[in-house]
Short mmCIF file of C-alpha atoms in Angstrom, two decimals:
data_model
loop_
_atom_site.label_atom_id
_atom_site.label_comp_id
_atom_site.label_asym_id
_atom_site.label_seq_id
_atom_site.Cartn_x
_atom_site.Cartn_y
_atom_site.Cartn_z
CA MET O 16 10.90 -82.74 3.56
CA LYS O 17 7.17 -82.12 4.16
CA PRO O 18 4.96 -81.93 0.94
CA ALA O 19 4.25 -78.57 -0.43
CA ILE O 20 1.14 -76.68 0.82
CA HIS O 21 -0.76 -76.21 -2.64
CA CYS O 22 -3.61 -74.03 -1.73
CA PHE O 23 -4.71 -71.41 1.16
CA ARG O 24 -8.45 -71.19 2.57
CA VAL O 25 -8.71 -67.46 4.32
CA ASP O 26 -11.79 -68.30 6.33
CA PRO O 27 -13.59 -71.23 7.64
CA ARG O 28 -16.87 -70.09 6.00
CA ASP O 29 -15.13 -69.95 2.48
CA ASN O 30 -16.27 -72.39 -0.26
CA VAL O 31 -13.18 -71.76 -2.29
CA ALA O 32 -9.40 -71.54 -1.48
CA THR O 33 -6.47 -69.95 -3.52
CA LEU O 34 -3.53 -71.91 -5.37
CA LEU O 35 -0.02 -71.17 -4.06
CA LEU O 36 1.29 -73.24 -6.85
CA ASP O 37 0.33 -74.16 -10.52
CA ALA O 38 -1.73 -77.28 -9.99
CA VAL O 39 -2.45 -80.28 -12.13
CA PRO O 40 -5.48 -82.59 -11.91
CA GLY O 41 -5.41 -84.52 -8.76
CA GLU O 42 -5.07 -84.36 -5.13
CA CYS O 43 -4.04 -80.94 -3.69
CA ARG O 44 -3.23 -80.11 0.06
CA VAL O 45 -5.17 -77.11 1.52
CA LEU O 46 -3.74 -75.02 4.32
CA SER O 47 -7.00 -73.92 6.53
CA GLU O 48 -6.98 -72.39 9.75
CA GLY O 49 -3.33 -73.97 10.52
CA ASN O 50 -5.00 -77.53 9.75
CA VAL O 51 -4.02 -79.48 6.21
CA ASP O 52 -7.08 -80.89 4.29
CA SER O 53 -7.29 -81.80 0.76
CA VAL O 54 -9.08 -81.44 -2.34
CA VAL O 55 -9.05 -83.37 -5.74
CA ILE O 56 -8.50 -80.80 -8.55
CA ARG O 57 -10.46 -81.61 -11.81
CA ALA O 58 -8.38 -79.49 -14.48
CA PRO O 59 -5.26 -77.31 -14.38
CA ILE O 60 -5.44 -74.28 -12.19
CA PRO O 61 -2.84 -71.33 -12.32
CA ARG O 62 -1.31 -70.44 -9.10
CA GLY O 63 -3.36 -67.28 -7.57
CA HIS O 64 -6.49 -68.64 -8.85
CA LYS O 65 -9.27 -70.29 -6.90
CA VAL O 66 -10.32 -73.85 -6.51
CA SER O 67 -13.89 -74.78 -5.43
CA LEU O 68 -14.24 -76.64 -2.02
CA ALA O 69 -17.94 -77.15 -2.62
CA ASP O 70 -20.59 -77.81 -5.18
CA VAL O 71 -22.13 -74.22 -6.07
CA THR O 72 -25.31 -74.17 -8.39
CA VAL O 73 -26.30 -71.33 -10.29
CA GLY O 74 -26.90 -68.15 -8.72
CA GLU O 75 -25.32 -69.02 -5.40
CA THR O 76 -22.82 -67.51 -3.72
CA VAL O 77 -18.77 -67.69 -3.97
CA ILE O 78 -17.21 -67.07 -0.71
CA LYS O 79 -13.71 -66.09 0.16
CA TYR O 80 -12.66 -64.12 3.29
CA GLY O 81 -15.99 -65.05 4.92
CA VAL O 82 -17.65 -62.61 2.57
CA VAL O 83 -19.49 -62.94 -0.70
CA ILE O 84 -17.25 -62.21 -3.67
CA GLY O 85 -19.57 -63.23 -6.58
CA ARG O 86 -22.28 -65.48 -7.76
CA ALA O 87 -21.96 -68.68 -9.87
CA SER O 88 -22.88 -67.98 -13.32
CA GLN O 89 -22.35 -71.42 -14.03
CA LEU O 90 -22.71 -74.79 -12.14
CA ILE O 91 -19.55 -75.31 -10.12
CA ARG O 92 -18.38 -78.67 -8.82
CA ARG O 93 -15.80 -79.08 -6.06
CA GLY O 94 -12.52 -79.06 -7.53
CA ASP O 95 -13.25 -76.92 -10.35
CA HIS O 96 -11.41 -73.91 -11.25
CA ILE O 97 -13.52 -70.37 -10.34
CA HIS O 98 -12.81 -67.70 -12.50
CA LEU O 99 -14.63 -65.14 -15.02
CA HIS O 100 -16.20 -68.10 -16.92
CA ASN O 101 -18.44 -69.45 -14.09
CA CYS O 102 -18.45 -66.44 -11.38
CA GLN O 103 -19.29 -62.96 -11.73
CA SER O 104 -19.27 -59.59 -9.63
CA GLN O 105 -22.71 -58.36 -7.91
CA PHE O 106 -21.55 -54.78 -8.67
CA ASP O 107 -19.45 -54.44 -11.63
CA GLU O 108 -21.76 -54.65 -14.62
CA ARG O 109 -19.00 -55.23 -17.07
CA SER O 110 -17.79 -58.40 -15.15
CA SER O 111 -19.81 -60.71 -17.07
CA THR O 112 -18.81 -59.27 -20.23
CA LEU O 113 -14.98 -59.68 -19.83
CA SER O 114 -12.89 -62.18 -21.99
CA VAL O 115 -12.98 -65.14 -19.99
CA ASP O 116 -9.27 -65.81 -21.46
CA ASP O 117 -7.49 -62.81 -20.17
CA GLY O 118 -9.99 -60.61 -18.32
CA SER O 119 -9.60 -57.72 -20.94
CA PRO O 120 -12.87 -55.77 -21.72
CA THR O 121 -14.69 -56.77 -24.78
CA ASP O 122 -16.91 -53.77 -24.85
CA THR O 123 -14.39 -51.18 -25.79
CA PRO O 124 -14.30 -50.42 -29.55
CA TYR O 125 -10.58 -50.19 -31.10
CA GLU O 126 -11.71 -48.83 -34.56
CA MET E 4 18.88 -59.66 4.51
CA ASN E 5 19.56 -62.47 7.17
CA GLU E 6 18.71 -60.29 10.16
CA SER E 7 15.63 -61.01 11.81
CA PRO E 8 13.93 -58.29 13.61
CA ALA E 9 14.52 -57.81 17.28
CA PRO E 10 12.34 -60.00 19.44
CA VAL E 11 9.10 -58.62 19.93
CA GLY E 12 8.96 -56.76 23.53
CA ASP E 13 6.06 -55.15 25.16
CA PHE E 14 6.63 -51.67 23.01
CA HIS E 15 4.66 -50.03 25.57
CA GLY E 16 6.28 -46.82 27.09
CA THR E 17 9.13 -44.96 25.33
CA LEU E 18 10.53 -45.99 22.10
CA CYS E 19 12.45 -43.38 21.30
CA GLN E 20 12.93 -39.51 21.84
CA GLY E 21 10.74 -37.95 19.54
CA TYR E 22 10.39 -34.21 17.99
CA LEU E 23 7.46 -32.11 19.56
CA ARG E 24 6.03 -29.90 17.31
CA GLN E 25 3.88 -26.84 18.70
CA ASP E 26 0.50 -28.56 17.75
CA GLY E 27 1.59 -31.36 20.18
CA ARG E 28 2.24 -33.85 17.57
CA LYS E 29 5.61 -35.76 17.55
CA GLY E 30 7.96 -36.55 14.74
CA ILE E 31 10.55 -39.34 14.42
CA ARG E 32 12.63 -37.46 11.85
CA ASN E 33 13.70 -33.71 11.76
CA LEU E 34 14.07 -33.10 8.01
CA VAL E 35 14.47 -29.69 5.98
CA LEU E 36 11.67 -29.72 3.37
CA ILE E 37 12.14 -27.88 0.02
CA VAL E 38 8.63 -27.04 -1.62
CA TYR E 39 8.53 -25.61 -5.06
CA THR E 40 5.27 -24.21 -6.00
CA VAL E 41 5.23 -24.65 -9.96
CA GLU E 42 7.00 -27.54 -12.38
CA CYS E 43 9.39 -24.46 -13.69
CA ALA E 44 10.79 -24.44 -10.04
CA LYS E 45 11.46 -28.17 -9.87
CA HIS E 46 15.02 -28.25 -11.34
CA VAL E 47 16.29 -25.72 -8.94
CA ALA E 48 14.77 -27.17 -5.92
CA HIS E 49 16.11 -30.66 -6.73
CA ALA E 50 19.44 -29.16 -7.37
CA ILE E 51 19.34 -27.34 -4.05
CA GLN E 52 18.49 -30.63 -2.44
CA ALA E 53 21.38 -32.85 -4.27
CA GLY E 54 23.95 -33.68 -1.49
CA GLU E 55 21.67 -32.88 1.39
CA PRO E 56 20.53 -36.26 2.70
CA ASP E 57 18.54 -34.81 5.44
CA ALA E 58 16.50 -32.37 3.00
CA GLN E 59 13.59 -33.69 0.78
CA VAL E 60 11.70 -32.17 -2.23
CA ILE E 61 7.98 -31.99 -2.80
CA GLY E 62 6.19 -29.53 -5.00
CA PHE E 63 3.00 -28.96 -7.42
CA SER E 64 3.53 -28.85 -10.77
CA GLY E 65 0.44 -26.79 -12.05
CA CYS E 66 0.57 -22.92 -12.48
CA TYR E 67 -2.99 -22.32 -11.67
CA ASP E 68 -3.64 -23.06 -8.14
CA ASN E 69 -6.06 -25.54 -6.57
CA ALA E 70 -7.56 -25.54 -2.88
CA TYR E 71 -6.98 -29.14 -2.66
CA ALA E 72 -3.37 -29.27 -3.61
CA ILE E 73 -2.63 -26.03 -1.16
CA ARG E 74 -3.95 -27.97 1.72
CA LEU E 75 -1.89 -31.09 0.83
CA LEU E 76 1.09 -28.73 0.39
CA LEU E 77 0.60 -27.29 3.84
CA ALA E 78 -0.43 -30.44 5.44
CA LEU E 79 3.04 -31.94 4.40
CA ALA E 80 4.96 -28.73 5.22
CA ARG E 81 3.68 -28.93 8.54
CA HIS E 82 4.00 -32.64 9.08
CA PRO E 83 5.77 -33.82 12.40
CA ASN E 84 8.65 -35.33 10.68
CA VAL E 85 9.59 -31.83 9.05
CA GLY E 86 11.51 -29.40 11.17
CA ALA E 87 12.08 -26.33 8.66
CA VAL E 88 10.87 -25.62 5.23
CA LEU E 89 12.31 -23.58 2.22
CA CYS E 90 9.85 -22.63 -0.48
CA VAL E 91 10.91 -22.11 -4.20
CA GLY E 92 8.79 -20.42 -6.85
CA LEU E 93 9.53 -19.19 -10.26
CA GLY E 94 7.83 -15.74 -9.68
CA CYS E 95 4.57 -16.00 -11.87
CA GLU E 96 2.70 -18.81 -10.68
CA TYR E 97 -0.59 -18.69 -8.78
CA THR E 98 0.49 -20.83 -5.75
CA GLN E 99 2.40 -18.67 -3.40
CA PRO E 100 5.69 -19.91 -1.70
CA LYS E 101 5.42 -16.51 0.58
CA ARG E 102 2.18 -17.79 2.04
CA ILE E 103 3.05 -21.20 2.46
CA ALA E 104 6.45 -20.03 4.64
CA ASP E 105 4.24 -17.83 6.73
CA LYS E 106 2.01 -20.58 7.67
CA VAL E 107 4.89 -22.75 8.43
CA ARG E 108 6.45 -20.24 10.62
CA GLU E 109 3.10 -19.84 12.55
CA SER E 110 3.43 -23.69 13.13
CA GLY E 111 6.72 -22.85 15.05
CA ARG E 112 8.99 -24.07 12.48
CA PRO E 113 11.84 -21.79 10.66
CA ALA E 114 10.69 -21.17 7.09
CA GLU E 115 12.03 -19.10 4.06
CA TRP E 116 11.14 -18.59 0.73
CA PHE E 117 12.37 -16.81 -2.45
CA PHE E 118 11.65 -16.55 -6.25
CA ILE E 119 13.87 -17.48 -8.98
CA GLN E 120 13.20 -14.69 -11.29
CA GLN E 121 14.16 -12.32 -8.35
CA SER E 122 17.45 -14.49 -7.47
CA GLY E 123 19.34 -14.23 -10.48
CA GLY E 124 18.10 -17.35 -11.93
CA THR E 125 19.29 -21.04 -11.95
CA LEU E 126 22.91 -20.93 -10.45
CA SER E 127 22.64 -18.05 -8.08
CA SER E 128 19.27 -19.54 -6.90
CA ILE E 129 20.81 -23.01 -5.96
CA GLN E 130 23.51 -21.22 -4.26
CA LYS E 131 21.05 -19.31 -2.44
CA GLY E 132 18.84 -22.18 -1.63
CA LYS E 133 21.72 -24.16 -0.44
CA GLN E 134 22.62 -21.25 2.03
CA ARG E 135 19.20 -21.37 3.14
CA VAL E 136 18.91 -25.03 3.88
CA ALA E 137 22.32 -24.89 5.75
CA GLN E 138 20.83 -22.09 7.96
CA LEU E 139 17.28 -23.84 8.50
CA ARG E 140 18.85 -26.95 9.28
CA SER E 141 21.04 -25.37 11.99
CA GLU E 142 17.87 -23.61 13.32
CA ALA E 143 15.56 -26.75 13.16
CA GLU E 144 18.46 -28.64 15.18
CA SER E 145 18.72 -25.84 17.68
CA ARG E 146 14.97 -25.48 18.29
CA ALA E 147 14.42 -29.10 18.54
CA VAL E 148 12.46 -30.21 21.42
CA ARG E 149 13.20 -34.00 22.29
CA VAL E 150 10.29 -35.95 24.00
CA PRO E 151 9.63 -39.25 24.93
CA PHE E 152 8.01 -40.99 21.66
CA GLY E 153 5.81 -44.43 22.16
CA LEU E 154 3.32 -46.53 20.25
CA SER E 155 0.45 -44.10 21.15
CA ASP E 156 2.11 -41.06 19.64
CA LEU E 157 2.58 -43.31 16.25
CA VAL E 158 0.31 -42.67 13.25
CA VAL E 159 0.82 -45.22 10.39
CA GLY E 160 -0.75 -45.11 7.06
CA CYS E 161 -1.06 -48.27 4.52
CA GLU E 162 -1.49 -48.67 0.83
CA CYS E 163 -1.25 -51.52 -1.46
CA GLY E 164 -0.30 -51.47 -4.96
CA GLY E 165 1.48 -53.94 -7.73
CA SER E 166 -0.80 -56.50 -5.90
CA ASP E 167 -0.84 -60.39 -6.71
CA PHE E 168 -2.75 -62.93 -5.12
CA THR E 169 -0.26 -62.93 -1.85
CA SER E 170 -1.50 -59.44 -1.00
CA GLY E 171 -4.78 -60.26 0.14
CA LEU E 172 -3.79 -63.48 1.50
CA ALA E 173 -0.25 -62.61 3.66
CA GLY E 174 0.84 -58.85 3.06
CA ASN E 175 -2.41 -57.17 3.91
CA PRO E 176 -3.59 -59.37 6.68
CA VAL E 177 -0.13 -59.33 8.38
CA VAL E 178 -0.48 -55.17 8.36
CA GLY E 179 -3.95 -55.96 9.79
CA LYS E 180 -2.62 -57.55 12.64
CA LEU E 181 0.00 -54.81 13.20
CA TYR E 182 -2.73 -52.06 12.91
CA ASP E 183 -4.61 -54.12 15.55
CA ARG E 184 -1.78 -54.03 18.37
CA LEU E 185 -1.06 -50.26 17.27
CA VAL E 186 -4.71 -49.34 17.89
CA ASP E 187 -4.71 -51.47 21.19
CA ALA E 188 -1.70 -49.71 22.11
CA GLY E 189 -3.39 -46.04 21.57
CA GLY E 190 -1.81 -45.29 18.40
CA SER E 191 -3.60 -44.54 14.96
CA ALA E 192 -3.85 -46.46 11.89
CA VAL E 193 -5.01 -45.20 8.50
CA PHE E 194 -6.30 -47.01 5.37
CA GLU E 195 -7.47 -45.73 2.12
CA GLU E 196 -8.45 -46.72 -1.32
CA ILE E 197 -12.38 -46.63 -0.99
CA VAL E 198 -12.57 -47.71 -4.79
CA GLU E 199 -10.90 -50.85 -3.65
CA LEU E 200 -13.79 -51.45 -1.26
CA ILE E 201 -16.65 -51.64 -3.70
CA GLY E 202 -18.95 -54.54 -2.62
CA LEU E 203 -18.23 -54.01 1.24
CA ARG E 204 -20.58 -51.29 2.48
CA GLY E 205 -22.14 -53.41 5.07
CA VAL E 206 -18.84 -54.91 6.22
CA LEU E 207 -17.35 -51.33 6.72
CA ILE E 208 -20.66 -50.07 8.30
CA GLU E 209 -20.71 -52.87 10.60
CA ARG E 210 -17.26 -52.10 11.71
CA ALA E 211 -18.01 -48.27 12.65
CA ALA E 212 -17.23 -47.28 16.12
CA SER E 213 -20.39 -44.81 16.01
CA PRO E 214 -23.50 -43.97 14.39
CA GLU E 215 -21.59 -40.74 13.30
CA ALA E 216 -18.75 -43.04 11.78
CA ALA E 217 -21.25 -45.27 10.37
CA LEU E 218 -22.89 -42.37 8.45
CA GLN E 219 -19.31 -41.09 7.32
CA ILE E 220 -18.36 -44.55 5.86
CA ALA E 221 -21.69 -44.89 4.04
CA SER E 222 -21.28 -41.39 2.61
CA ALA E 223 -17.77 -42.10 1.31
CA TYR E 224 -18.66 -45.38 0.11
CA ASP E 225 -21.66 -44.32 -1.67
CA LYS E 226 -19.32 -41.53 -3.34
CA ALA E 227 -16.75 -43.87 -4.29
CA ALA E 228 -19.43 -46.26 -5.85
CA ASP E 229 -21.17 -43.40 -7.71
CA TYR E 230 -17.75 -42.73 -8.88
CA CYS E 231 -17.02 -46.17 -10.30
CA GLN E 232 -20.63 -46.43 -11.94
CA THR E 233 -20.21 -43.23 -13.43
CA VAL E 234 -16.80 -43.98 -14.96
CA ARG E 235 -17.62 -47.43 -15.80
CA GLN E 236 -14.52 -48.25 -14.13
CA TYR E 237 -13.80 -50.55 -11.01
CA SER E 238 -10.58 -50.79 -9.57
CA ILE E 239 -9.72 -54.10 -11.10
CA SER E 240 -7.69 -54.83 -14.29
CA PRO E 241 -6.80 -57.48 -16.82
CA GLY E 242 -3.67 -58.24 -14.81
CA ASN E 243 -5.51 -58.99 -11.71
CA TYR E 244 -7.65 -61.19 -13.80
CA ALA E 245 -4.69 -63.07 -14.99
CA GLY E 246 -3.39 -63.18 -11.54
CA GLY E 247 -6.59 -65.25 -10.24
CA LEU E 248 -8.80 -62.45 -9.08
CA THR E 249 -12.20 -62.59 -10.27
CA THR E 250 -14.26 -59.75 -9.30
CA ILE E 251 -13.87 -56.34 -7.58
CA GLU E 252 -15.38 -57.60 -4.26
CA GLU E 253 -12.67 -60.12 -4.04
CA LYS E 254 -9.89 -57.55 -4.63
CA SER E 255 -11.83 -55.41 -1.97
CA LEU E 256 -11.64 -58.04 0.62
CA GLY E 257 -7.93 -58.38 0.18
CA ALA E 258 -7.45 -54.83 0.28
CA PHE E 259 -9.71 -54.41 3.35
CA SER E 260 -7.59 -57.01 5.32
CA LYS E 261 -4.81 -54.61 5.97
CA SER E 262 -7.59 -52.86 8.41
CA GLY E 263 -7.43 -55.52 10.96
CA SER E 264 -10.50 -55.80 13.03
CA ARG E 265 -10.70 -52.91 15.26
CA PRO E 266 -13.78 -50.31 14.82
CA ILE E 267 -13.38 -47.57 12.28
CA GLN E 268 -13.74 -44.13 14.17
CA GLY E 269 -14.75 -42.27 11.03
CA VAL E 270 -13.71 -40.95 7.55
CA ILE E 271 -10.81 -38.40 7.10
CA ARG E 272 -10.48 -36.45 3.71
CA VAL E 273 -7.11 -35.67 2.21
CA ALA E 274 -5.03 -33.38 4.24
CA GLU E 275 -7.11 -33.85 7.40
CA ARG E 276 -5.39 -35.51 10.34
CA PRO E 277 -7.38 -38.22 12.43
CA PRO E 278 -9.32 -36.30 15.17
CA HIS E 279 -8.21 -38.91 17.83
CA SER E 280 -6.70 -42.17 18.09
CA GLY E 281 -7.59 -45.27 16.48
CA LEU E 282 -8.34 -47.01 12.83
CA TRP E 283 -9.55 -44.35 10.48
CA LEU E 284 -10.85 -44.48 6.77
CA LEU E 285 -9.22 -42.04 4.47
CA ASP E 286 -11.39 -40.96 1.62
CA SER E 287 -9.13 -39.65 -1.46
CA VAL E 288 -12.03 -39.93 -3.84
CA PRO E 289 -12.56 -36.65 -5.62
CA ASP E 290 -16.00 -35.14 -5.12
CA PRO E 291 -18.45 -34.64 -8.00
CA HIS E 292 -17.62 -31.24 -9.91
CA PHE E 293 -17.96 -29.49 -12.90
CA MET E 294 -14.61 -30.52 -14.22
CA GLN E 295 -16.07 -34.14 -13.38
CA PHE E 296 -14.55 -36.55 -11.00
CA GLY E 297 -11.00 -36.32 -11.79
CA TYR E 298 -9.07 -39.23 -11.19
CA THR E 299 -9.24 -40.95 -7.48
CA ASN E 300 -5.48 -42.27 -6.98
CA PRO E 301 -3.79 -42.35 -10.56
CA ASN E 302 -0.82 -44.15 -8.85
CA ASP E 303 0.78 -45.69 -6.05
CA THR E 304 2.77 -42.64 -5.07
CA GLU E 305 -0.06 -40.39 -5.03
CA GLY E 306 -1.80 -42.73 -2.52
CA ILE E 307 1.11 -42.76 -0.15
CA ILE E 308 1.40 -38.77 -0.22
CA ASP E 309 -2.39 -38.82 0.82
CA LEU E 310 -1.33 -41.04 3.60
CA VAL E 311 1.68 -38.98 4.76
CA ALA E 312 -0.51 -35.89 4.61
CA THR E 313 -2.58 -37.29 7.65
CA GLY E 314 0.30 -36.78 9.71
CA ALA E 315 1.45 -40.49 9.57
CA GLN E 316 5.31 -40.53 10.66
CA LEU E 317 5.78 -43.83 8.79
CA VAL E 318 3.93 -45.40 5.80
CA LEU E 319 3.43 -49.29 5.25
CA PHE E 320 3.10 -50.29 1.25
CA VAL E 321 2.15 -53.86 0.67
CA THR E 322 3.11 -54.99 -2.93
CA GLY E 323 2.99 -58.87 -4.24
CA ARG E 324 4.69 -58.04 -7.40
CA GLY E 325 7.14 -55.73 -6.04
CA SER E 326 8.13 -52.09 -6.32
CA VAL E 327 10.94 -49.90 -5.81
CA ILE E 328 9.37 -46.50 -4.52
CA GLY E 329 9.77 -44.73 -1.69
CA GLY E 330 8.05 -41.97 0.03
CA PRO E 331 8.89 -38.36 1.07
CA ILE E 332 8.70 -37.25 4.49
CA ALA E 333 7.55 -40.20 6.48
CA PRO E 334 9.79 -43.21 5.92
CA LEU E 335 8.06 -46.05 3.58
CA LEU E 336 8.47 -49.89 4.58
CA LYS E 337 7.71 -52.18 1.62
CA ILE E 338 6.00 -55.59 2.56
CA THR E 339 5.36 -58.36 0.17
CA GLY E 340 3.71 -61.68 0.80
CA ASN E 341 5.38 -62.99 -2.06
CA GLY E 342 8.82 -64.99 -1.28
CA GLU E 343 9.91 -64.90 -4.77
CA THR E 344 9.36 -61.20 -5.10
CA TYR E 345 11.08 -60.46 -1.75
CA ARG E 346 14.16 -62.76 -2.97
CA ASN E 347 14.23 -60.78 -6.42
CA LEU E 348 14.09 -57.37 -4.96
CA GLU E 349 15.51 -58.17 -1.57
CA GLY E 350 17.43 -54.54 -1.82
CA ASP E 351 14.08 -52.94 -1.98
CA MET E 352 11.85 -54.91 -0.17
CA ASP E 353 11.68 -54.39 3.85
CA PHE E 354 9.49 -57.40 4.96
CA ASP E 355 8.84 -60.93 3.82
CA ALA E 356 5.31 -62.29 4.85
CA SER E 357 5.45 -65.33 2.73
CA ALA E 358 5.73 -67.97 5.53
CA VAL E 359 2.21 -67.04 6.61
CA LEU E 360 1.35 -68.99 3.12
CA THR E 361 3.42 -71.97 3.75
CA GLY E 362 2.07 -72.61 7.31
CA ASP E 363 5.57 -71.95 8.59
CA LYS E 364 4.45 -68.82 10.51
CA SER E 365 1.17 -67.74 12.13
CA LEU E 366 -0.37 -64.41 10.91
CA GLN E 367 -0.16 -63.03 14.65
CA LYS E 368 3.71 -63.97 14.71
CA ALA E 369 4.42 -62.30 11.34
CA GLY E 370 2.44 -59.39 12.48
CA ASP E 371 4.58 -59.24 15.62
CA GLU E 372 7.76 -59.25 13.52
CA LEU E 373 6.47 -56.32 11.37
CA LEU E 374 5.83 -54.34 14.53
CA SER E 375 9.22 -54.84 15.66
CA LEU E 376 10.88 -53.77 12.48
CA VAL E 377 8.36 -50.75 12.45
CA VAL E 378 9.80 -50.00 15.93
CA GLN E 379 13.25 -50.03 14.75
CA VAL E 380 12.47 -47.62 11.76
CA VAL E 381 10.87 -45.24 14.56
CA ARG E 382 14.22 -45.55 16.65
CA GLY E 383 16.01 -44.19 13.44
CA ARG E 384 17.01 -47.11 11.52
CA PRO E 385 16.62 -46.34 7.91
CA SER E 386 13.97 -48.20 5.73
CA LYS E 387 15.38 -49.92 2.40
CA PRO E 388 13.75 -46.81 0.13
CA GLU E 389 15.47 -44.61 2.76
CA LEU E 390 18.68 -46.12 2.61
CA LEU E 391 18.32 -46.11 -1.34
CA GLY E 392 17.26 -42.23 -1.32
CA HIS E 393 13.68 -43.31 -2.67
CA HIS E 394 11.45 -39.96 -1.93
CA GLU E 395 9.01 -40.21 -4.99
CA TYR E 396 6.04 -37.66 -4.56
CA VAL E 397 3.13 -36.41 -6.70
CA ILE E 398 0.79 -33.90 -5.88
CA ILE E 399 -2.28 -33.66 -8.56
CA TYR E 400 -5.20 -31.36 -9.24
CA LYS E 401 -8.33 -32.54 -7.57
CA HIS E 402 -11.32 -31.35 -6.32
CA GLN E 403 -12.66 -32.39 -2.64
CA ASP E 404 -14.35 -29.23 -1.56
CA THR E 405 -17.91 -30.13 -1.68
CA PRO E 406 -18.60 -30.84 1.92
CA SER E 407 -20.68 -33.81 2.40
CA LEU E 408 -23.82 -33.87 4.67
CA ALA E 409 -22.17 -36.76 6.46
CA ALA E 410 -18.86 -34.84 6.94
CA GLY E 411 -21.06 -32.57 9.58
CA CYS E 412 -18.96 -30.10 11.25
CA ARG E 413 -15.41 -31.42 10.04
CA ALA E 414 -16.24 -29.87 6.49
#
């Protein structure tokens, strides 16, 4: 049985890939344009989330589908989990204020 | 389901015998549509439909009328898959069943209408309605003009909802491949959800087929962006974040991939049909209005209704998490890129695109298989929601009445 593909890169220009399975630190198989590559994951990443395939400095673009999906708000290294804690929207001004734990808004008063 | 779709043939030429309508459009079904004109008539309308598998119901709940809702009712009542219409009103609402029936008759279809208040109430209205449906059915059958139907006659709409990480990676891109083949064959493809295209202004405009199309796209995009900024609400939720989507741009690209790669011919608004074949963007975002924007697509069914109202004879619904809904008038086919979802909801889901993500199937092959399934449904095979009798509908109050400069002569 061939080893499972762990993550999927949509476009060759992308600097991220999407996890198809929950991943633990270690080497991870990336399917990219029909070829299999690998990346070493630095911390657990849940399925559906993204792993960085490159080092991205603060302010640099995060690319998926060959298009910019946001900018790094923290230094991102190859193998890092990319999400709300280190990447923000260029459009949605609430993006940088969301809870990094669950994405819920922190600016809506409940009392 | 173990059966795999039939091998992909050429699919050029005749797929089946369609139903030719007076306006030149062709249907793949010949339904009797029951239309109620206020919530108060809904029970009677559904009771008339009960036990009539070739009849379906739509209706508008509001008592006060609304130009947008009327346009939508008329577009649905004269949809190519509809052969005859029965309108049922209570008797005191603004929306007039007679005027809908008149317009339907002008379109060459048999149509009847009545008010429940003038028909002796619930039980006798149901009885009267069932008699009318029987007459309308036989008239629709005897008037049917059967003609060759090919891919170039087909209009397909696509919407996504209940999305997960597989929707942007497999479900929507597979539809994109099908859209490319449909457009190349001379058919029409419609995609919507401009609020889920935020961040893609440049990408969208690059795909415009003409300067006019670019102007229409820019105008519709700017309205949607203004809507999102004004209501401080982008179409991305905590559930999306938990699933791994980080920004609205990322979600937008996943949604946009259903459009395939062909040029966008222009923007149509709700209840408008594509002026000619090719790929079209549907603007379902409310116009700015003194009653504020209203809601764009409050739920998946509302978005599906908008697509049906373009005249799409068949609608695709991409859902990663899974859904059980169907659509009225046009068969709905449900597609998932998530293999677990397919296995969990196999009785409801029509197509499993998950092999694309494991590298076991190319996107092109999955797109061809989906096309093959679409052709089978065009030929009369019921989709899973059709088989289960799912024909959800919702028509809401909205304002899309302020013609934009870019809409030009179509406004």
